Short mmCIF file of C-alpha atoms in Angstrom, two decimals:
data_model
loop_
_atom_site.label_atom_id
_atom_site.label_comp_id
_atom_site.label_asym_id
_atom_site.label_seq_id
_atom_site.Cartn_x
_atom_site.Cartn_y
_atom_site.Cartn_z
CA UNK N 264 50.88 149.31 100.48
CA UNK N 265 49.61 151.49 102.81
CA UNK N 266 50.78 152.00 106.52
CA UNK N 267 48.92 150.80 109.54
CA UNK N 268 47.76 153.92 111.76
CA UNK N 269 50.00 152.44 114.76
CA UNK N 270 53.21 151.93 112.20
CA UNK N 271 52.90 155.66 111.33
CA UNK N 272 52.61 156.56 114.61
CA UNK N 273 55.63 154.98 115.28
CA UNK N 274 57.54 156.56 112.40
CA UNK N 275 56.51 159.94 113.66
CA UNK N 276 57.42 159.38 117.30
CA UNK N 277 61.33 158.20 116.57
CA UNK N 278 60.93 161.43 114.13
CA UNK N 279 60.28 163.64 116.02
CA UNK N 280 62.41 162.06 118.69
CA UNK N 281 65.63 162.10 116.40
CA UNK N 282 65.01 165.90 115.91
CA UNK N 283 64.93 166.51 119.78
CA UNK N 284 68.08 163.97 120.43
CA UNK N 285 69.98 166.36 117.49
CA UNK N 286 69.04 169.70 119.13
CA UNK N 287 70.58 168.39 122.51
CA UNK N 288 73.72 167.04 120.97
CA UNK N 289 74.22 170.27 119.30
CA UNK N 290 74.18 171.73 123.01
CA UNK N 291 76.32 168.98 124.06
CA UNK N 292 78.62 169.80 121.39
CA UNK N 293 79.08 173.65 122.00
CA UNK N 294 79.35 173.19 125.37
CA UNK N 295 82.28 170.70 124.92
CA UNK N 296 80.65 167.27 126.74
CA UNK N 297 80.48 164.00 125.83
CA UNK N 298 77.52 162.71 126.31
CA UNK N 299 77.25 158.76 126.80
CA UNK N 300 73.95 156.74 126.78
CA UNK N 301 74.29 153.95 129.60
CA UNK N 302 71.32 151.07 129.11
CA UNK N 303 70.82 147.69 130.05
CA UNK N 304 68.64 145.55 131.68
CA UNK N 305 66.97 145.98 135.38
CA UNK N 306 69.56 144.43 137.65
CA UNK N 307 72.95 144.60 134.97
CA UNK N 308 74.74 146.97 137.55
CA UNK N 309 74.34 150.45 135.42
CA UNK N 310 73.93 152.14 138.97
CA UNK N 311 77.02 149.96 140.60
CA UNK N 312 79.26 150.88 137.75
CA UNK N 313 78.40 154.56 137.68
CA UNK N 314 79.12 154.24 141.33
CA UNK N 315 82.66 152.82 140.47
CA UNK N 316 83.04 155.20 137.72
CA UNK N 317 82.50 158.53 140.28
CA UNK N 318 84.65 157.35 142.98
CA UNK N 319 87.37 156.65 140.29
CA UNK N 320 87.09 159.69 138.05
CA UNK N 321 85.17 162.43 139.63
CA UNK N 322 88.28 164.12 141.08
CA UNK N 323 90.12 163.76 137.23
CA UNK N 324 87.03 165.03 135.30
CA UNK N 325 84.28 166.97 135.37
CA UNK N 326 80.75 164.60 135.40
CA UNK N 327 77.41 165.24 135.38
CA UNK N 328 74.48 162.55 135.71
CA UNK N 329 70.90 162.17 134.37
CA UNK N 330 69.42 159.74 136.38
CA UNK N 331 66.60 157.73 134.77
CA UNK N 332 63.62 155.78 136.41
CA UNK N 333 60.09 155.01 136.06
CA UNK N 334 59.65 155.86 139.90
CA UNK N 335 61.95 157.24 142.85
CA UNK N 336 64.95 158.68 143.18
CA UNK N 337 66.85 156.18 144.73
CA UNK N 338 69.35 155.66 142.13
CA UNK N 339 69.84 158.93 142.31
CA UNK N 340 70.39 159.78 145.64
CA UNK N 341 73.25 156.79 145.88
CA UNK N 342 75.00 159.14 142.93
CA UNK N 343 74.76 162.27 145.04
CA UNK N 344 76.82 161.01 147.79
CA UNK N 345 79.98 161.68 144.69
CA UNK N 346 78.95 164.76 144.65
CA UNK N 347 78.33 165.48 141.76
CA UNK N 348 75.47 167.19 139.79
CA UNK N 349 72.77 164.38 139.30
CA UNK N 350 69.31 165.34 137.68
CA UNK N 351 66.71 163.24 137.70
CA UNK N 352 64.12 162.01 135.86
CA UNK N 353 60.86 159.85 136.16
CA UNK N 354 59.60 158.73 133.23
CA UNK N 355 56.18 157.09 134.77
CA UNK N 356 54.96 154.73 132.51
CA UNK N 357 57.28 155.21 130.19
CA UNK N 358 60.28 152.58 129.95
CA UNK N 359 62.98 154.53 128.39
CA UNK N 360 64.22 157.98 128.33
CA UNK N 361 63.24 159.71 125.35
CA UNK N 362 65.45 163.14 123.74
CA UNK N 363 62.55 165.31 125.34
CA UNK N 364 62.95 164.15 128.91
CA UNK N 365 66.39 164.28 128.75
CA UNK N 366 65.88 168.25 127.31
CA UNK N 367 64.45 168.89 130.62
CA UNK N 368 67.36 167.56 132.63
CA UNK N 369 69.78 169.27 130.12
CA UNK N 370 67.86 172.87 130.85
CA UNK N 371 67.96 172.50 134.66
CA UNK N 372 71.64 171.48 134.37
CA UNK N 373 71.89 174.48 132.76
CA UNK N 374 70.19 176.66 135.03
CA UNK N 375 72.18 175.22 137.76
CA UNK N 376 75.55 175.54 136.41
CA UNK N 377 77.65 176.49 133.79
CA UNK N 378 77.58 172.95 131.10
CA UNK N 379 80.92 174.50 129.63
CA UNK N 380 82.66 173.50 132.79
CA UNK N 381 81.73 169.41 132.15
CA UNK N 382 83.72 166.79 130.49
CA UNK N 383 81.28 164.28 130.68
CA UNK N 384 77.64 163.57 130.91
CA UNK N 385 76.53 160.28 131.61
CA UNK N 386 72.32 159.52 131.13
CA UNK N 387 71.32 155.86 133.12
CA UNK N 388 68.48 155.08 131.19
CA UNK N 389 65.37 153.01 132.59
CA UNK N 390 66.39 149.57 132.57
CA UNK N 391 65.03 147.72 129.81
CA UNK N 392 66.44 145.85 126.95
CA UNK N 393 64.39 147.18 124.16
CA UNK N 394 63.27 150.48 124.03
CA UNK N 395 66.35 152.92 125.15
CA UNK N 396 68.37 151.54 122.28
CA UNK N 397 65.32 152.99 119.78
CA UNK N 398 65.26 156.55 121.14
CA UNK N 399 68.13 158.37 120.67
CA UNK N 400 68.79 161.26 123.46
CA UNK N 401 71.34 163.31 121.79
CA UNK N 402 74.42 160.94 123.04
CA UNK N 403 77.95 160.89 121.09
CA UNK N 404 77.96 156.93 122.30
CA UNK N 405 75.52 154.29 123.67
CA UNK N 406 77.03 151.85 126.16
CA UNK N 407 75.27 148.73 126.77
CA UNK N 408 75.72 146.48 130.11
CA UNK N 409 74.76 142.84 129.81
CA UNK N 410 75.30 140.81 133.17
CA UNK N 411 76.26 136.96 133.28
CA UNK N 412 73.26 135.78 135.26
CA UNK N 413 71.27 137.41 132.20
CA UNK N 414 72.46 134.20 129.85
CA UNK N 415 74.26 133.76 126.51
CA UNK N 416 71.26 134.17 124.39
CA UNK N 417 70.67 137.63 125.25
CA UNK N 418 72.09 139.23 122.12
CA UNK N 419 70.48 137.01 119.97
CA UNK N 420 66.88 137.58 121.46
CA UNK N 421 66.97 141.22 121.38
CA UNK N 422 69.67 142.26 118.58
CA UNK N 423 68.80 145.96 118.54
CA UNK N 424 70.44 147.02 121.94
CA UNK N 425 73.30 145.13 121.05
CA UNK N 426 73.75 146.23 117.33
CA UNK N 427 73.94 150.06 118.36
CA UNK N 428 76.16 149.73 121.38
CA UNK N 429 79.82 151.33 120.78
CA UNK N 430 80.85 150.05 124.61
CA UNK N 431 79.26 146.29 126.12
CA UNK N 432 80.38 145.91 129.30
CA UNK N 433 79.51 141.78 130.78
CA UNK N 434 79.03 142.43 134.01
CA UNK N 435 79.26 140.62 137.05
CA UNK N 436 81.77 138.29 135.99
CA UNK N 437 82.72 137.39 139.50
CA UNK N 438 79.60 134.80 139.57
CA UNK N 439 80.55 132.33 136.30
CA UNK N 440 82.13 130.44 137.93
CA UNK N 441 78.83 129.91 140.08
CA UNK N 442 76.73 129.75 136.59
CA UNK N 443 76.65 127.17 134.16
CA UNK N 444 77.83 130.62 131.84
CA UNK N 445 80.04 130.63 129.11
CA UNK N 446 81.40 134.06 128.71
CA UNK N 447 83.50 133.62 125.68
CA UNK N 448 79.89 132.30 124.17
CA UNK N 449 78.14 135.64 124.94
CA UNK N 450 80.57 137.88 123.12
CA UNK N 451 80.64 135.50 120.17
CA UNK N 452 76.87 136.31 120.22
CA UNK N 453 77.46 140.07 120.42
CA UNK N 454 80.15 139.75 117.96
CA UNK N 455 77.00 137.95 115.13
CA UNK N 456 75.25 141.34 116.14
CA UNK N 457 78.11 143.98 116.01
CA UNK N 458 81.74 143.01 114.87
CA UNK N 459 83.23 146.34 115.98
CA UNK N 460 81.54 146.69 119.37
CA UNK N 461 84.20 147.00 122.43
CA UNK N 462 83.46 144.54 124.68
CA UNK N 463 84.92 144.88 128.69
CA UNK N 464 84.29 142.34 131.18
CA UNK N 465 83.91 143.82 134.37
CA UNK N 466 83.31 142.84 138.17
CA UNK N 467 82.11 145.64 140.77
CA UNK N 468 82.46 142.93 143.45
CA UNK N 469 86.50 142.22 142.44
CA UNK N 470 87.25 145.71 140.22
CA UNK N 471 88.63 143.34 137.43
CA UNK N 472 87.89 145.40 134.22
CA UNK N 473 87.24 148.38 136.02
CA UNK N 474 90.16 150.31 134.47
CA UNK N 475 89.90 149.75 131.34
CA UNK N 476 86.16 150.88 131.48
CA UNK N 477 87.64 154.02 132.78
CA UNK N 478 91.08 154.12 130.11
CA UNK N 479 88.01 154.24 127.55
CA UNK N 480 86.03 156.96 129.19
CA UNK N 481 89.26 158.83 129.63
CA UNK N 482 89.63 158.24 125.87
CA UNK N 483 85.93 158.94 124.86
CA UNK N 484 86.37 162.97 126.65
CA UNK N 485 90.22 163.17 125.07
CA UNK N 486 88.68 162.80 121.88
CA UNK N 487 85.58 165.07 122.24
CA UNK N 488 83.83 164.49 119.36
CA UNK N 489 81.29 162.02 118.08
CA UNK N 490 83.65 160.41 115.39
CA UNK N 491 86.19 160.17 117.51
CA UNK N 492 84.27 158.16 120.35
CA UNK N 493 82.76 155.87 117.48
CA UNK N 494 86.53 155.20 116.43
CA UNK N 495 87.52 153.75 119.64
CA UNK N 496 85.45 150.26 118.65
#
């Protein structure tokens, strides 16, 4: 059976893109960093969390942002107040960050300083539940944040982003007890989709679950290498 012109098409693009997402891991992995993949949603709290995770960890390791949206750098600006290195990017039209994009943030972080000196890179990719999980960017680790005004069903309904996550994080937890949520329901969802994700349920209002999200961060740069990261799930 032959292929439809826009199925090829397709093929080619995550091709091509898995080629680009391997040449910047294999920078990633000379220099040392571990780079993470952070996706959800608009509105999850990717941007909140990184916030968190800064304020918390900048002063124990070494981080470095790419900074993904369609338009603006507002996202990015609230991460430069940590400061910290934060590239960003605007994809346009586009509603993910693809391994070529992210090539261009890599090279300017490399023109700007030395990438040896990093522990981690984190890349906040355009919010959207589809897309971002598709195209790699040359991460050791893709962690997923689904919020609990988003519903139980989201797993279910859109099973990719939740089948390659190593890290979900249910955010927002502070407002069940405002929703008519069940949260034990949503990670039996994730759990039909991935048995061996690790799943943290955090509050940036209260800072419940906020350490452990950083215990396994900490853990993710100890280990330094892809297999290791993939081991901690």
């Amino acid at each position: 059976m032959h292929q439809t012109f826009d199925a090829a098409l397709g093929i080619n693009l995550l091709h091509a893109n898995q080629q680009g997402a391997e040449h910047n891991r294999a920078h990633f992995n000379r220099w040392g960093i571990i780079c993470l993949n952070v996706m959800s949603s608009p509105g999850a709290g990717k941007t909140v969390l990184l916030e968190r995770t800064l304020a918390a960890l900048s002063d124990e390791l070494k981080i470095a942002v790419i900074e993904g949206d369609m338009t603006t750098e507002l996202d990015a600006d609230r991460l430069r107040q940590y400061d910290v290195p934060v590239i960003a990017i605007n994809t346009g039209r586009s509603c993910h960050l693809d391994s070529k994009m992210v090539a261009g943030g890599v090279h300017r972080l490399e023109h700007e300083y030395n990438p040896s000196d990093f522990d981690l890179l984190l890349v906040e990719n355009v919010g959207n539940l589809v897309c971002p999980a598709e195209f790699e960017v040359g991460e050791h680790a893709k962690v997923a944040l689904l919020s609990v005004t988003e519903g139980e069903d989201k797993p279910l309904k859109y099973p990719v982003m939740f089948q390659e996550a190593d890290c979900l994080l249910i955010t927002k937890t502070d407002l069940a007890p405002y929703l008519e949520i069940d949260i034990s329901q949503i990670e039996e969802n994730v759990r039909q989709m991935n048995p061996h994700v690790t799943i943290i349920q955090v509050s940036a209002k209260t800072n419940d679950g906020l350490e452990d999200w950083f215990n396994w961060l900490r853990n993710a740069v100890q280990s330094n290498t892809a297999k290791s990261v993939m081991s901690l799930t």
